[in-house]
Coordinates of C-alpha atoms and ligand atoms in Angstrom, one line a residue:
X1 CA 11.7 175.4 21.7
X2 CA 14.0 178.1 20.6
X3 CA 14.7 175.7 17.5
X4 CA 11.0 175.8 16.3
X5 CA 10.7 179.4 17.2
X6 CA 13.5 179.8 14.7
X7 CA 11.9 177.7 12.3
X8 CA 8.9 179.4 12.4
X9 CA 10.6 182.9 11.4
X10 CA 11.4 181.3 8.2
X11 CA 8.2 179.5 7.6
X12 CA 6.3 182.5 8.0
X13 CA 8.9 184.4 5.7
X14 CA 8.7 182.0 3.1
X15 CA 4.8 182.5 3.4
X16 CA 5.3 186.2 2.2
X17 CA 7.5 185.2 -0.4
X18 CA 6.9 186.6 -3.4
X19 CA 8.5 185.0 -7.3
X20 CA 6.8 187.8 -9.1
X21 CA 7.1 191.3 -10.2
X22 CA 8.4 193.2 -13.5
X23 CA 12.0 192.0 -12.7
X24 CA 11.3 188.7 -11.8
X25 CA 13.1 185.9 -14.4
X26 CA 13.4 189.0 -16.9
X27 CA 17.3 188.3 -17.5
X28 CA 16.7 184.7 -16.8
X29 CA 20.1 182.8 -18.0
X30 CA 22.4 186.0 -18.0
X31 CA 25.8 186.0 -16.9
X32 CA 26.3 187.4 -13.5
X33 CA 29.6 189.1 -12.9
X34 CA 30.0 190.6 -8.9
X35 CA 33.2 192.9 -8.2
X36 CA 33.4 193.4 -4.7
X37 CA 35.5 196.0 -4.1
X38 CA 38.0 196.9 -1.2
X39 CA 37.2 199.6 1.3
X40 CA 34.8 201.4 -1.3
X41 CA 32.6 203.8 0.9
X42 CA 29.3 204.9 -0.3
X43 CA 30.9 208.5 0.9
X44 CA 33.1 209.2 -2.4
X45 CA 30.6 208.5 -4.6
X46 CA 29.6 211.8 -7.1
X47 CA 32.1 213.4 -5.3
X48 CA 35.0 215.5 -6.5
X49 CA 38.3 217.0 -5.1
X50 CA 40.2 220.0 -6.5
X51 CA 37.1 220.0 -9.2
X52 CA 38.0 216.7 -10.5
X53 CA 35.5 213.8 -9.8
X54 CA 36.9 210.8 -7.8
X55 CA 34.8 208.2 -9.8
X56 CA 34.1 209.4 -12.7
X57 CA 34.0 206.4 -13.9
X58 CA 31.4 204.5 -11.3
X59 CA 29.7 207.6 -11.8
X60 CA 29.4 207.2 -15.6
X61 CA 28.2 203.6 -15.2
X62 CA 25.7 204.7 -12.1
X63 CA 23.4 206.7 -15.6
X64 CA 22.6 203.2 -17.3
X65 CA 22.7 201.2 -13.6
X66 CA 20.1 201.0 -10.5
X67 CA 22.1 202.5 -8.1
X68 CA 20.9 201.9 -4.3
X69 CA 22.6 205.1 -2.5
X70 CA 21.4 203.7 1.3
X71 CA 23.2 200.0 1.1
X72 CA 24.8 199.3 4.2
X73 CA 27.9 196.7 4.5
X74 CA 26.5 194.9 7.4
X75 CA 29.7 193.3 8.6
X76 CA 31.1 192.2 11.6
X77 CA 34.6 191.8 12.7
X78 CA 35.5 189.4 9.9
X79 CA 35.3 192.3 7.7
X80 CA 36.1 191.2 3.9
X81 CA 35.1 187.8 4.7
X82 CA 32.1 188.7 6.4
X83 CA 31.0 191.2 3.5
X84 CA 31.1 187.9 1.1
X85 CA 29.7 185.6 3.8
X86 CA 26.4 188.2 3.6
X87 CA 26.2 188.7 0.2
X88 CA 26.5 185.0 -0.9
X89 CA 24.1 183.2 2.1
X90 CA 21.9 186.5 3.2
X91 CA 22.6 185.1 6.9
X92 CA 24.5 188.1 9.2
X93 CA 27.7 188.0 10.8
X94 CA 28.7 186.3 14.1
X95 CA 29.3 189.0 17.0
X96 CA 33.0 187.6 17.3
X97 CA 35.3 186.8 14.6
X98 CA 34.7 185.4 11.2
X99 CA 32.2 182.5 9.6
X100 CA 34.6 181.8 6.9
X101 CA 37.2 180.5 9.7
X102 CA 34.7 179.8 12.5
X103 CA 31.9 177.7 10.3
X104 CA 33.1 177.1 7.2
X105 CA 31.6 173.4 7.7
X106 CA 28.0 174.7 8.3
X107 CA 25.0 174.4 6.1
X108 CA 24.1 177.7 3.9
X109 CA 21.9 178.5 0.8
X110 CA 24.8 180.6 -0.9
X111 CA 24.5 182.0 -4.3
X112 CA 27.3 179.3 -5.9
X113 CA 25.7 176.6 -5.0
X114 CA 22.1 177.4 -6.1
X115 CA 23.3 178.7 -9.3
X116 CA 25.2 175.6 -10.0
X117 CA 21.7 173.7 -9.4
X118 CA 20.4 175.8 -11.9
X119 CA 23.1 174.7 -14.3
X120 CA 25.3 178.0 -14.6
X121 CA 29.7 177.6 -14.4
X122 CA 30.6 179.5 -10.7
X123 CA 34.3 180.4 -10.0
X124 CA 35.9 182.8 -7.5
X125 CA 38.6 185.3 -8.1
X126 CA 41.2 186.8 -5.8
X127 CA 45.2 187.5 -6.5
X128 CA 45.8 186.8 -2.9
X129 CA 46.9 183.7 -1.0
X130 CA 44.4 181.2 -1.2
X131 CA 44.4 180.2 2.9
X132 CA 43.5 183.8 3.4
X133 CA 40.3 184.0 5.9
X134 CA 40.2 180.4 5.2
X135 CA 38.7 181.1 1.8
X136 CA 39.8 177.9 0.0
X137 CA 37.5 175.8 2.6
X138 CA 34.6 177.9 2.2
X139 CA 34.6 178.3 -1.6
X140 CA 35.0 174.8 -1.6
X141 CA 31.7 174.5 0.5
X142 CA 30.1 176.7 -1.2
X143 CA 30.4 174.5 -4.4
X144 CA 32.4 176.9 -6.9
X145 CA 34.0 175.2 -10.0
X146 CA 37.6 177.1 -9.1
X147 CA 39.2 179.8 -7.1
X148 CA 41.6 181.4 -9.0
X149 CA 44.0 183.0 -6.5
X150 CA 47.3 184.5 -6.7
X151 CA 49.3 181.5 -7.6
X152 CA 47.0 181.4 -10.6
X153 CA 48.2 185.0 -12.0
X154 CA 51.1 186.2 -13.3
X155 CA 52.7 188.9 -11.2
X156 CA 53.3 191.8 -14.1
X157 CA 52.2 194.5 -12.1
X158 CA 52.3 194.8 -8.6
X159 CA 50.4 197.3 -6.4
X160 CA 49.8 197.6 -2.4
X161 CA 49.4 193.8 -1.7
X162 CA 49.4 192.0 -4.5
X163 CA 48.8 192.2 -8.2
X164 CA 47.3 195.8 -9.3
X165 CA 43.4 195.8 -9.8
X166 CA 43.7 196.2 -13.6
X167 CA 46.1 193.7 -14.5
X168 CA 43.7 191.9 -11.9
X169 CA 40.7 192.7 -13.7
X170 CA 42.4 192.0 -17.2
X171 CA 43.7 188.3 -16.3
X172 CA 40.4 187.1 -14.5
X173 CA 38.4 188.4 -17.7
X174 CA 40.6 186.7 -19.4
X175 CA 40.1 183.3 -17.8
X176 CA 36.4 183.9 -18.0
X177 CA 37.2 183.2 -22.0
X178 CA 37.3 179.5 -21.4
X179 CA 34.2 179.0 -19.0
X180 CA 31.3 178.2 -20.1
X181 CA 28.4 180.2 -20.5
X182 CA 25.9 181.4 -18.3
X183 CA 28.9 181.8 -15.5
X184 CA 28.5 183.4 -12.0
X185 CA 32.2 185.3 -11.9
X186 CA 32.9 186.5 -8.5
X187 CA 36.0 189.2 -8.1
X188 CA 37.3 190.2 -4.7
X189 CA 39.5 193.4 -5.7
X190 CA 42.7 194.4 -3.1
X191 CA 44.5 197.5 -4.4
X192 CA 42.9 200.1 -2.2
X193 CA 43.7 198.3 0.9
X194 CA 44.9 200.2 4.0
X195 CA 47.3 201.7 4.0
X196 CA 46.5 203.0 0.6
X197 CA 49.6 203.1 -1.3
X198 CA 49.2 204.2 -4.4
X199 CA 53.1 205.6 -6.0
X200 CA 53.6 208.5 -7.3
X201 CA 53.6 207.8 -11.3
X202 CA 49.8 206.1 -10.8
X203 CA 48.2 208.9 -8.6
X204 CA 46.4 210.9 -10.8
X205 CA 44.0 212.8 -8.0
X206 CA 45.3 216.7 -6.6
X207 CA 44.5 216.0 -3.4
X208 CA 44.9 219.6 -2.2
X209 CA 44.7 219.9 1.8
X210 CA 44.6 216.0 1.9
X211 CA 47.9 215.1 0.6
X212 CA 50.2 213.7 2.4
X213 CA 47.7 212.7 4.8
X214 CA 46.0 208.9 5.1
X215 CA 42.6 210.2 4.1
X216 CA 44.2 211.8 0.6
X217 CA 45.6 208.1 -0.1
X218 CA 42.7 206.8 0.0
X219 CA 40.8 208.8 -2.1
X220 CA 44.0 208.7 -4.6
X221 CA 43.5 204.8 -4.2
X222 CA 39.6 204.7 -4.6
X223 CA 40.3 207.3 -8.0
X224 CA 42.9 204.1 -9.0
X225 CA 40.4 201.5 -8.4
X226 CA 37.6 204.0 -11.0
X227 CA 40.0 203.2 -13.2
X228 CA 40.3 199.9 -12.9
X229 CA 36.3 199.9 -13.3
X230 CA 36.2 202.1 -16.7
X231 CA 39.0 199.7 -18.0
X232 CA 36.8 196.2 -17.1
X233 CA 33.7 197.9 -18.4
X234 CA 35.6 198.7 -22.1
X235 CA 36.6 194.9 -21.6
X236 CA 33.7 193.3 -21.2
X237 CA 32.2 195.3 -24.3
X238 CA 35.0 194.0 -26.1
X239 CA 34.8 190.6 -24.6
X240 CA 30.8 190.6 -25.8
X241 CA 30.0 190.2 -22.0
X242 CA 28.2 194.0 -21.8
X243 CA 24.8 193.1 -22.9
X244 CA 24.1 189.6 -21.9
X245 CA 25.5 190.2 -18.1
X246 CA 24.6 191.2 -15.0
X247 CA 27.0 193.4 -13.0
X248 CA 27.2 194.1 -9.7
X249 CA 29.7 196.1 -8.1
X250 CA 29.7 196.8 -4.2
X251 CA 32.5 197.9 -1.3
X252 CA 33.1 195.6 1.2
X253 CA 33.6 198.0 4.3
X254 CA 34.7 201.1 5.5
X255 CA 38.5 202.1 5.6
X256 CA 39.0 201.9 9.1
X257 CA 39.8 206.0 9.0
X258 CA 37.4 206.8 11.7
X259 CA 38.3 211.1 12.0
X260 CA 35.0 212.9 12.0
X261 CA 37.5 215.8 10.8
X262 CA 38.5 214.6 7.5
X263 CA 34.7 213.6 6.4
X264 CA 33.6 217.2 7.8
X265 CA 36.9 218.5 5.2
X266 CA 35.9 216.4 2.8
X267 CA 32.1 217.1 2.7
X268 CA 32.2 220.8 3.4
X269 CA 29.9 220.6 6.4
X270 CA 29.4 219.5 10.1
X271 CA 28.5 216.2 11.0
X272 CA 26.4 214.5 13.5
X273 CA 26.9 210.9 14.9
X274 CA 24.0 209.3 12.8
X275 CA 26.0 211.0 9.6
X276 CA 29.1 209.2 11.0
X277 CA 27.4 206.1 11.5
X278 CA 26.2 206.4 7.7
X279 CA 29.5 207.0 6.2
X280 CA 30.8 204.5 8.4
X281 CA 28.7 201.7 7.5
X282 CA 27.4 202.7 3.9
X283 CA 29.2 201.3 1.1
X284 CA 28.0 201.9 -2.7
X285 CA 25.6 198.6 -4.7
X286 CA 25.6 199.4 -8.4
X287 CA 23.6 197.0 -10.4
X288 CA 23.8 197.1 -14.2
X289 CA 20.8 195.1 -15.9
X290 CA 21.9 194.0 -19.6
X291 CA 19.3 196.3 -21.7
X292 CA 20.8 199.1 -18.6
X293 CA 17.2 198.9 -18.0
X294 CA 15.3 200.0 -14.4
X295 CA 18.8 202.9 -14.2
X296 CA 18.1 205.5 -11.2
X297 CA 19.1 206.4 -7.7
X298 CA 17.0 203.8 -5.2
X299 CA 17.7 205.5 -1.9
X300 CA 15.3 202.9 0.0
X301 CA 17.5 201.3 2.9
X302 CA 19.0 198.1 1.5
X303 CA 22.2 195.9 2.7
X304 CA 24.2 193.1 1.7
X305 CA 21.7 190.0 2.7
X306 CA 19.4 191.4 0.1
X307 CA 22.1 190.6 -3.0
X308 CA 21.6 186.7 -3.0
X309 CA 18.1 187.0 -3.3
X310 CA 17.8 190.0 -5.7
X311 CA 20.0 188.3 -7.9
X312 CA 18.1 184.9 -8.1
X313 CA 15.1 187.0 -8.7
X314 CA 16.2 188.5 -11.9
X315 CA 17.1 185.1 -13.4
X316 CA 14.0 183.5 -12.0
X317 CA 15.0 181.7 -9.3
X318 CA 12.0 181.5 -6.2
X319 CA 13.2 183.0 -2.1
X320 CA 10.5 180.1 -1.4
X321 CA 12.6 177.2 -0.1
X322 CA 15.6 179.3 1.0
X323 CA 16.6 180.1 4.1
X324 CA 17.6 183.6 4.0
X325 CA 17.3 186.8 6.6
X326 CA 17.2 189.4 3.8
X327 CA 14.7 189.3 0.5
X328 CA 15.4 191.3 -3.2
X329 CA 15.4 194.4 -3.7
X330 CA 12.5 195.4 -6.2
X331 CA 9.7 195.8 -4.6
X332 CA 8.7 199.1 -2.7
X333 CA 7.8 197.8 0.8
X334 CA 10.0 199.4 3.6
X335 CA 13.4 197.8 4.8
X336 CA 14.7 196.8 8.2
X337 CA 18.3 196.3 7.5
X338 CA 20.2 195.3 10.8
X339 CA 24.0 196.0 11.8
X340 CA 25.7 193.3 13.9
X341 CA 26.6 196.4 16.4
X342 CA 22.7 196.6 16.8
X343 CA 22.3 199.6 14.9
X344 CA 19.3 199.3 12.3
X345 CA 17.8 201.6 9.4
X346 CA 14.5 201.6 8.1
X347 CA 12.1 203.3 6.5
X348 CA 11.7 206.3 8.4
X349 CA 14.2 206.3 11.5
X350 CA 17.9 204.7 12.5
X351 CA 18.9 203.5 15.5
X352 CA 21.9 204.1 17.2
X353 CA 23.1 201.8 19.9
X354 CA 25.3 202.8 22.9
X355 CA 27.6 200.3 25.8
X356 CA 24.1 201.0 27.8
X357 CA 22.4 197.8 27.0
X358 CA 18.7 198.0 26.0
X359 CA 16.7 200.0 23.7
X360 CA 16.9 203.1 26.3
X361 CA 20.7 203.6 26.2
X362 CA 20.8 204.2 22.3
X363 CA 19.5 207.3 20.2
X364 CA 16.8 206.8 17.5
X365 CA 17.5 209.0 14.9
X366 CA 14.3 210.6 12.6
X367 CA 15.9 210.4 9.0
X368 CA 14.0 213.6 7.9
X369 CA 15.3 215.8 10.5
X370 CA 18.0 213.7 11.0
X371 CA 17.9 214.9 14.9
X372 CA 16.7 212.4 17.6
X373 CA 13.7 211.3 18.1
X374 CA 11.3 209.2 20.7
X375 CA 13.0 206.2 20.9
X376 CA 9.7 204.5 21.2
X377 CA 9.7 204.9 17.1
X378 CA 12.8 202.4 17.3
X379 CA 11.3 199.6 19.5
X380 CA 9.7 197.5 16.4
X381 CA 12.9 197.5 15.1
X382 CA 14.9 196.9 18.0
X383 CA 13.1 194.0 18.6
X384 CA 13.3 192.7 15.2
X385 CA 17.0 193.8 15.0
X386 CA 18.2 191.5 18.0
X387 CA 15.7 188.5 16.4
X388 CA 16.8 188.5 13.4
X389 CA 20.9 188.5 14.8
X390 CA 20.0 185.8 17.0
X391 CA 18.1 183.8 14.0
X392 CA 21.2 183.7 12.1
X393 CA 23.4 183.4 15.0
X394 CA 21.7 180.4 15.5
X395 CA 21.7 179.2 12.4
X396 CA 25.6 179.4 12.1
X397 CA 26.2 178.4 15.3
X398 CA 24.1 175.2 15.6
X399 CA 23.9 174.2 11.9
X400 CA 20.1 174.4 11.6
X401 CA 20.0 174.2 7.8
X402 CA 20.9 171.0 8.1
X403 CA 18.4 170.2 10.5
X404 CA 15.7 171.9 8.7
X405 CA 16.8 170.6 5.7
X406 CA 16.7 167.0 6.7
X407 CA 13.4 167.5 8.6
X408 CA 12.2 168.8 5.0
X409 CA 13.3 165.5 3.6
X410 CA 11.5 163.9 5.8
X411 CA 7.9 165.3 5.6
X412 CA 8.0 164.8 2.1
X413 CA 8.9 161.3 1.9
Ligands
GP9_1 C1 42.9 189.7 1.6 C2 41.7 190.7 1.7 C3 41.8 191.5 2.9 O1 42.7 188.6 0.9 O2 40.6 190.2 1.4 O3 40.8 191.4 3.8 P1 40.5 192.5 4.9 O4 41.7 192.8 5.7 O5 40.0 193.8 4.2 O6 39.4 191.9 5.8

């Protein structure tokens, strides 16, 4: 029973499916190129410090770029792994630990894979150690050509963990040379990783009242990371990647620095929970078209299970026979966009759970007054919060892609 009722979420998703629109197929047979960046909050964006911008690069790529200033990271506690589990199979995160080490074995319909049907090269990069949140399993599963991870770069410039994000950036574009065209690169950056070091010689930011303190690192290592993001950007131009590629670039999660107090420093202002909850949860999703058509600010809620599907649908590629929570993002019909903690936006209110279970013990939050509101305007999306967590959870948990899959098979034969 609880099987079909899943089953019948997806058929009647797939019902509303839509492969049409301005954007639909318009860069059909691009390269796609997807930087997912560590700890990059939504929060620094068009900011500045001391008068001097923090990204002035992202910022300078955010006027030719659809920008979506509402994307929320939607991960659990398997935090990087989780943010690349979303983005690639538009399924959520379990409520304990990670699907990359849990259920790396399980059926998805991840980006790799259905890109490789549709005859593009797909290969992974990460200067890390390969075993990392079981990554070389689940790439493998997920059908990439390679994963080039540390042992596959040479080690000229060391920063935080591992290599620096521009010498990382610089090798990986490099490789990208000798794969053939149209290629799905995915690159996981690692520089601005807690705890933020960032020496003295590369830390360009006056950090005034912040320095010395974890929250100035961070910014000094987000301003590092701009860097690294003007530098690719000048490479791919001179690479001849800028106008026949899609890029992406997005943060993975917050930066586990949790003090109301240095947000209310940083911003100027008080805050309120629901603005915590924001900057906790909100990371930035840039998407650079190759004409740098469709640039603007899309402030319409939008999350990480809506990347898989927004990306097939600029090269042409159908959400029909896909099993996926999330759809793409270019139409104008409201969002529900979930949190694993239960927490939800949409179009008009956010919800706000507490340890109190049911709808009752959280706060809904009116997004124009930002102040609460009658929770009764959450309860729609309550309900279709917990569903849609316990869809996927299912999913995961009992390999049901399999099952539908084969099913499928059958009725057709
Ligand atoms: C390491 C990196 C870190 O490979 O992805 O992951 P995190 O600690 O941020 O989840």
């Amino acid at each position: 029973e609880e099987v079909n009722q899943v089953k019948a979420w997806f058929d009647a998703k797939h019902g509303k499916a839509s492969g049409t629109g301005a954007l639909f197929g318009k860069y059909k047979g691009s390269n796609v190129i997807m930087i997912q960046t560590e700890a990059f909050m939504n929060v620094v964006i068009g900011q500045s410090v001391g008068g001097q911008e923090i990204t002035p690069n992202f910022n300078r790529l955010m006027k030719d770029s659809m920008y979506f200033s509402n994307f929320y990271h939607q991960t659990g506690q398997g935090r990087t792994s989780d943010a690349d589990f979303v983005t690639h199979s538009s399924l959520l995160p379990l409520p304990t630990g990670s699907v990359f080490t849990r259920y790396a074995d399980r059926e998805y319909d991840t980006l790799p894979e259905i890109l490789k049907e549709q005859g593009y090269a797909a290969n992974v990069f990460h200067a890390y150690d390969s075993s990392f949140w079981n990554r070389t399993t689940m790439y493998r599963e997920m059908n990439y050509d390679r994963f080039y991870s540390k042992k596959d770069y040479e080690m000229n410039d060391v920063l935080g963990w591992s290599l620096s994000d521009k010498a990382f950036f610089a090798q990986s574009l490099d490789r990208m040379k000798g794969i053939k065209q149209p290629f799905y690169s995915f690159l996981i950056t690692l520089t601005s990783h807690h705890p933020y070091y960032v020496p003295k010689d590369a830390r360009k930011l006056d950090t005034g009242e912040f320095e010395g303190t974890m929250f100035g690192d961070y910014l000094q290592s987000i301003h590092y990371v701009d860097e690294a993001f003007g530098q690719f950007a000048e490479q791919m131009k001179e690479q001849g990647l800028w106008d026949n590629t899609i890029l992406l670039i997005y943060g993975d999660h917050d930066n586990s620095i949790k003090e109301i107090s240095d947000y209310e420093k940083f911003l100027g202002r008080d805050l309120n929970a629901l603005d915590m909850e924001q900057i906790m949860n909100q990371v930035p999703l840039l998407i650079r078209l190759p004409d740098g058509g469709n640039a603007g600010v899309y402030p319409e809620a939008a999350g990480m299970m809506n990347v898989t599907p927004s990306i097939l649908h600029l090269l042409g590629v159908s959400e029909a026979p896909y099993y996926w929570i999330g759809g793409h993002l270019f139409d104008d019909k409201p969002r529900l966009i979930p949190l694993r903690s239960g927490a939800f936006s949409e179009e008009n209110v956010f919800y706000l759970p507490s340890e109190t279970a049911g709808l009752e013990g959280g706060t809904c939050y009116d997004l124009t007054t930002r102040q609460p509101t009658d929770i009764q305007a959450c309860r729609d999306g309550y309900d279709e919060t917990r569903k849609q967590l316990q869809i996927s959870d299912q999913v995961i948990t009992y390999d049901l892609l399999k099952l539908f899959k084969a099913q499928g098979k059958g009725e057709t034969e």
